[in-house]
Tab-separated table of C-alpha atoms in Angstrom:
chain	number	residue	atom	x	y	z
D	2	MET	CA	1.875	14.006	8.625
D	3	ARG	CA	1.942	11.454	11.413
D	4	ILE	CA	3.174	7.857	11.235
D	5	LEU	CA	1.364	5.170	13.247
D	6	ASP	CA	2.905	1.715	13.721
D	7	CYS	CA	-0.150	-0.409	14.478
D	8	GLY	CA	1.534	-3.826	14.730
D	9	LEU	CA	-0.539	-6.887	13.794
D	10	VAL	CA	-4.151	-5.874	13.088
D	11	GLU	CA	-7.175	-7.824	11.825
D	12	TYR	CA	-8.151	-6.661	8.355
D	13	ARG	CA	-11.651	-5.431	9.209
D	14	GLU	CA	-10.339	-3.527	12.225
D	15	ALA	CA	-7.735	-1.765	10.076
D	16	LEU	CA	-10.339	-0.950	7.424
D	17	ALA	CA	-12.612	0.631	10.029
D	18	LEU	CA	-9.691	2.706	11.319
D	19	GLN	CA	-8.863	3.875	7.793
D	20	GLU	CA	-12.436	4.898	7.093
D	21	ARG	CA	-12.777	6.768	10.386
D	22	LEU	CA	-9.526	8.674	9.946
D	23	ALA	CA	-10.245	9.430	6.274
D	24	ALA	CA	-13.577	11.001	7.200
D	25	GLU	CA	-11.879	13.141	9.848
D	26	ILE	CA	-9.139	14.203	7.423
D	27	ALA	CA	-11.721	15.140	4.782
D	28	ALA	CA	-13.547	17.238	7.368
D	29	GLY	CA	-10.334	18.990	8.384
D	30	ASN	CA	-10.390	17.530	11.889
D	31	GLU	CA	-7.390	15.194	11.611
D	32	GLU	CA	-3.931	15.357	10.060
D	33	GLU	CA	-2.824	13.132	7.200
D	34	THR	CA	-1.633	9.759	8.478
D	35	LEU	CA	0.434	6.798	7.303
D	36	LEU	CA	-0.618	3.549	8.979
D	37	LEU	CA	2.022	0.798	9.037
D	38	LEU	CA	0.969	-2.711	10.007
D	39	GLU	CA	0.781	-6.406	9.288
D	40	HIS	CA	-2.371	-8.482	8.930
D	41	PRO	CA	-3.202	-12.027	9.953
D	42	ALA	CA	-3.399	-14.075	6.745
D	43	VAL	CA	-6.265	-12.924	4.515
D	44	TYR	CA	-7.128	-12.501	0.852
D	45	THR	CA	-8.663	-9.249	-0.378
D	46	ILE	CA	-10.302	-8.608	-3.714
D	47	GLY	CA	-10.928	-5.217	-5.296
D	48	ARG	CA	-13.976	-3.728	-6.984
D	49	GLY	CA	-13.320	-5.262	-10.381
D	50	GLY	CA	-11.693	-8.440	-9.104
D	51	ASP	CA	-12.687	-11.931	-10.191
D	52	LEU	CA	-13.268	-14.525	-7.463
D	53	ALA	CA	-12.069	-17.143	-9.952
D	54	ASN	CA	-8.557	-15.847	-9.263
D	55	ILE	CA	-8.802	-17.428	-5.803
D	56	LEU	CA	-7.979	-20.982	-6.821
D	57	ASP	CA	-8.229	-22.767	-3.483
D	58	SER	CA	-8.394	-21.086	-0.125
D	59	THR	CA	-9.219	-21.784	3.470
D	60	LEU	CA	-8.320	-18.182	4.351
D	61	PRO	CA	-10.883	-15.405	4.854
D	62	VAL	CA	-11.724	-13.384	1.742
D	63	GLU	CA	-12.611	-9.684	2.013
D	64	ARG	CA	-14.312	-7.887	-0.888
D	65	ILE	CA	-13.252	-4.232	-0.601
D	66	ASN	CA	-13.606	-0.888	-2.333
D	67	ARG	CA	-10.197	-0.521	-3.953
D	68	GLY	CA	-8.800	-0.982	-7.415
D	69	GLY	CA	-7.073	-4.178	-8.443
D	70	ASP	CA	-7.848	-7.865	-8.187
D	71	VAL	CA	-6.860	-10.496	-5.611
D	72	ALA	CA	-4.146	-9.786	-3.030
D	73	TRP	CA	-2.742	-11.747	-0.120
D	74	HIS	CA	-1.832	-10.104	3.186
D	75	GLY	CA	-0.198	-11.813	6.126
D	76	PRO	CA	2.648	-11.807	8.654
D	77	GLY	CA	5.982	-10.817	7.163
D	78	GLN	CA	4.389	-8.403	4.710
D	79	LEU	CA	4.577	-4.682	5.496
D	80	VAL	CA	1.304	-2.952	4.669
D	81	GLY	CA	1.074	0.819	4.390
D	82	TYR	CA	-2.195	2.735	4.342
D	83	PRO	CA	-1.464	6.405	3.565
D	84	LEU	CA	-4.492	8.574	4.306
D	85	VAL	CA	-3.588	11.628	2.253
D	86	HIS	CA	-5.788	14.524	1.118
D	87	LEU	CA	-5.238	14.503	-2.648
D	88	GLY	CA	-7.633	17.412	-2.892
D	89	ARG	CA	-4.702	19.451	-1.569
D	90	ARG	CA	-2.040	17.563	-3.522
D	91	GLY	CA	-3.132	17.663	-7.160
D	92	ARG	CA	-6.214	15.413	-7.435
D	93	ASP	CA	-4.431	12.901	-9.664
D	94	LEU	CA	-5.030	9.260	-8.691
D	95	HIS	CA	-2.812	7.895	-11.464
D	96	ARG	CA	0.057	10.064	-10.245
D	97	TRP	CA	-0.622	8.826	-6.706
D	98	MET	CA	-0.185	5.188	-7.735
D	99	ARG	CA	3.056	5.973	-9.566
D	100	PHE	CA	4.218	7.826	-6.441
D	101	LEU	CA	3.576	4.767	-4.254
D	102	GLU	CA	5.544	2.625	-6.693
D	103	GLU	CA	8.458	5.054	-6.418
D	104	VAL	CA	8.370	4.830	-2.628
D	105	LEU	CA	8.539	1.020	-2.795
D	106	ILE	CA	11.353	1.097	-5.340
D	107	ALA	CA	13.319	3.562	-3.186
D	108	THR	CA	12.780	1.371	-0.113
D	109	LEU	CA	14.055	-1.724	-1.895
D	110	VAL	CA	17.050	0.120	-3.333
D	111	ALA	CA	17.899	1.334	0.189
D	112	PHE	CA	18.445	-2.346	1.040
D	113	HIS	CA	20.434	-2.994	-2.164
D	114	ILE	CA	17.566	-4.738	-3.955
D	115	PRO	CA	17.101	-3.502	-7.545
D	116	ALA	CA	13.437	-3.028	-8.428
D	117	HIS	CA	11.410	-1.781	-11.367
D	118	ARG	CA	7.970	-1.309	-12.859
D	119	VAL	CA	6.477	-3.463	-15.612
D	120	ALA	CA	4.793	-1.650	-18.487
D	121	GLY	CA	1.019	-1.827	-18.311
D	122	GLN	CA	0.984	-3.199	-14.752
D	123	THR	CA	0.660	-1.667	-11.295
D	124	GLY	CA	3.166	-2.578	-8.619
D	125	VAL	CA	6.891	-3.256	-8.311
D	126	TRP	CA	9.017	-6.188	-9.481
D	127	SER	CA	12.428	-7.470	-8.416
D	128	SER	CA	14.625	-9.924	-10.301
D	129	ARG	CA	12.633	-12.939	-9.060
D	130	GLY	CA	9.067	-11.647	-9.320
D	131	LYS	CA	6.498	-9.211	-8.028
D	132	ILE	CA	7.498	-7.916	-4.610
D	133	GLY	CA	5.439	-4.738	-4.090
D	134	PHE	CA	1.688	-4.395	-4.501
D	135	ILE	CA	-0.529	-1.326	-4.936
D	136	GLY	CA	-4.293	-1.018	-4.526
D	137	VAL	CA	-5.941	2.305	-3.785
D	138	GLY	CA	-9.279	3.950	-3.230
D	139	VAL	CA	-10.352	7.526	-2.620
D	140	ARG	CA	-13.242	9.117	-0.743
D	141	HIS	CA	-13.804	12.885	-0.765
D	142	TRP	CA	-10.292	13.037	-2.266
D	143	VAL	CA	-8.744	11.345	0.763
D	144	THR	CA	-6.832	8.188	-0.161
D	145	LEU	CA	-7.605	4.754	1.273
D	146	HIS	CA	-5.763	1.415	1.096
D	147	GLY	CA	-2.237	1.719	-0.316
D	148	PHE	CA	0.774	-0.581	-0.636
D	149	ALA	CA	2.109	-3.935	0.523
D	150	LEU	CA	5.770	-4.965	0.495
D	151	ASN	CA	6.884	-8.557	0.933
D	152	VAL	CA	9.631	-8.484	3.554
D	153	CYS	CA	9.776	-12.049	4.920
D	154	PRO	CA	6.354	-13.705	4.408
D	155	ASP	CA	5.501	-17.332	3.743
D	156	LEU	CA	4.961	-17.130	-0.013
D	157	ARG	CA	3.085	-20.420	-0.274
D	158	SER	CA	-0.248	-18.606	0.099
D	159	TYR	CA	0.357	-17.047	-3.321
D	160	GLU	CA	0.202	-20.517	-4.865
D	161	ARG	CA	-3.553	-20.556	-4.227
D	162	ILE	CA	-4.329	-17.348	-6.133
D	163	ASN	CA	-3.545	-15.529	-9.346
D	164	PRO	CA	-1.863	-12.535	-7.681
D	165	CYS	CA	-3.432	-9.291	-8.909
D	166	GLY	CA	-5.305	-11.410	-11.460
D	167	LEU	CA	-2.051	-12.437	-13.179
D	168	ALA	CA	-1.998	-16.184	-13.798
D	169	GLY	CA	1.447	-17.671	-13.270
D	170	CYS	CA	2.838	-14.472	-11.764
D	171	ALA	CA	6.078	-15.138	-9.880
D	172	VAL	CA	6.217	-13.520	-6.444
D	173	SER	CA	9.268	-12.598	-4.396
D	174	SER	CA	10.273	-11.102	-1.047
D	175	MET	CA	13.143	-9.093	0.354
D	176	MET	CA	14.325	-12.247	2.135
D	177	MET	CA	14.638	-14.034	-1.208
D	178	GLU	CA	16.435	-11.170	-2.926
D	179	THR	CA	19.440	-10.654	-0.660
D	180	GLN	CA	21.834	-12.719	1.432
D	181	THR	CA	21.474	-10.214	4.277
D	182	PRO	CA	17.727	-9.568	4.437
D	183	PRO	CA	16.528	-6.695	6.610
D	184	SER	CA	14.260	-7.192	9.566
D	185	MET	CA	10.678	-5.980	9.532
D	186	ALA	CA	11.695	-3.326	12.074
D	187	GLU	CA	14.379	-1.994	9.728
D	188	VAL	CA	11.956	-1.775	6.809
D	189	LYS	CA	9.320	-0.136	9.023
D	190	HIS	CA	11.889	2.501	9.919
D	191	THR	CA	13.110	3.150	6.367
D	192	ALA	CA	9.876	3.100	4.351
D	193	PRO	CA	8.113	5.978	6.151
D	194	VAL	CA	11.245	8.157	6.052
D	195	LEU	CA	11.375	7.746	2.277
D	196	PHE	CA	7.616	8.220	2.007
D	197	LEU	CA	7.791	11.567	3.817
D	198	GLN	CA	10.762	12.714	1.735
D	199	GLN	CA	9.038	11.796	-1.519
D	200	VAL	CA	5.612	13.201	-0.667
D	201	THR	CA	7.128	16.544	0.342
D	202	LYS	CA	9.136	16.700	-2.881
D	203	HIS	CA	6.677	15.346	-5.445
D	204	LEU	CA	3.221	15.954	-3.955
D	205	PRO	CA	3.503	19.226	-2.042
D	206	ARG	CA	0.381	20.541	-0.399
D	207	THR	CA	-1.317	23.515	-1.999
D	208	PRO	CA	-2.464	26.183	0.447
D	209	PRO	CA	-6.194	26.390	1.061
D	210	PRO	CA	-7.997	29.344	-0.519
D	211	PRO	CA	-8.063	32.444	1.662
D	212	SER	CA	-11.146	32.867	3.787
D	213	LEU	CA	-13.624	35.437	2.615
D	214	VAL	CA	-13.714	38.094	5.287
D	215	PRO	CA	-16.724	40.468	5.193
D	216	ARG	CA	-15.799	44.107	4.826
């Protein structure tokens, strides 16, 4: 699996890249890929999301084909788009979301920030609020979208939405949770290492069926 650090990328540009790579992975022409990036400030809303959860915004809003409700993306937030062929890793989307949560929890713990799940919710919480966000899609059993981790963003943009459709949801960042916050570069280095360790351990690839050779 390859890791691509894409830097700061407009949302629509990143979505087009995801869709192109996912199609190539599904066709067997490209290897699985983890895209790491940041976006200029934007709100996205998933398939079942309610626009009423955007309370007041001058930011662009992108309606997209993922699960979940309203999310904010912007500078200081690490976004990861793992393009993984679940058809070769168990075909379990629920397990995939729990896996992404574990990767975020492990990343936070690596920087001495305790983190946990909340029963009945998707994502990751720290002591001060929600800090990691999950929203996924799948096409031909190749995953799209993924996770977002608040490293050092301006959290004021969350005041204009109900994050993930949760009214009054407190939101946090790694900067808020520790007196020695890591840099974005440090998190970008650590998160993919943990991702690769976890995916190899918990979602191993199954070998493709043997080719039928005429006798």
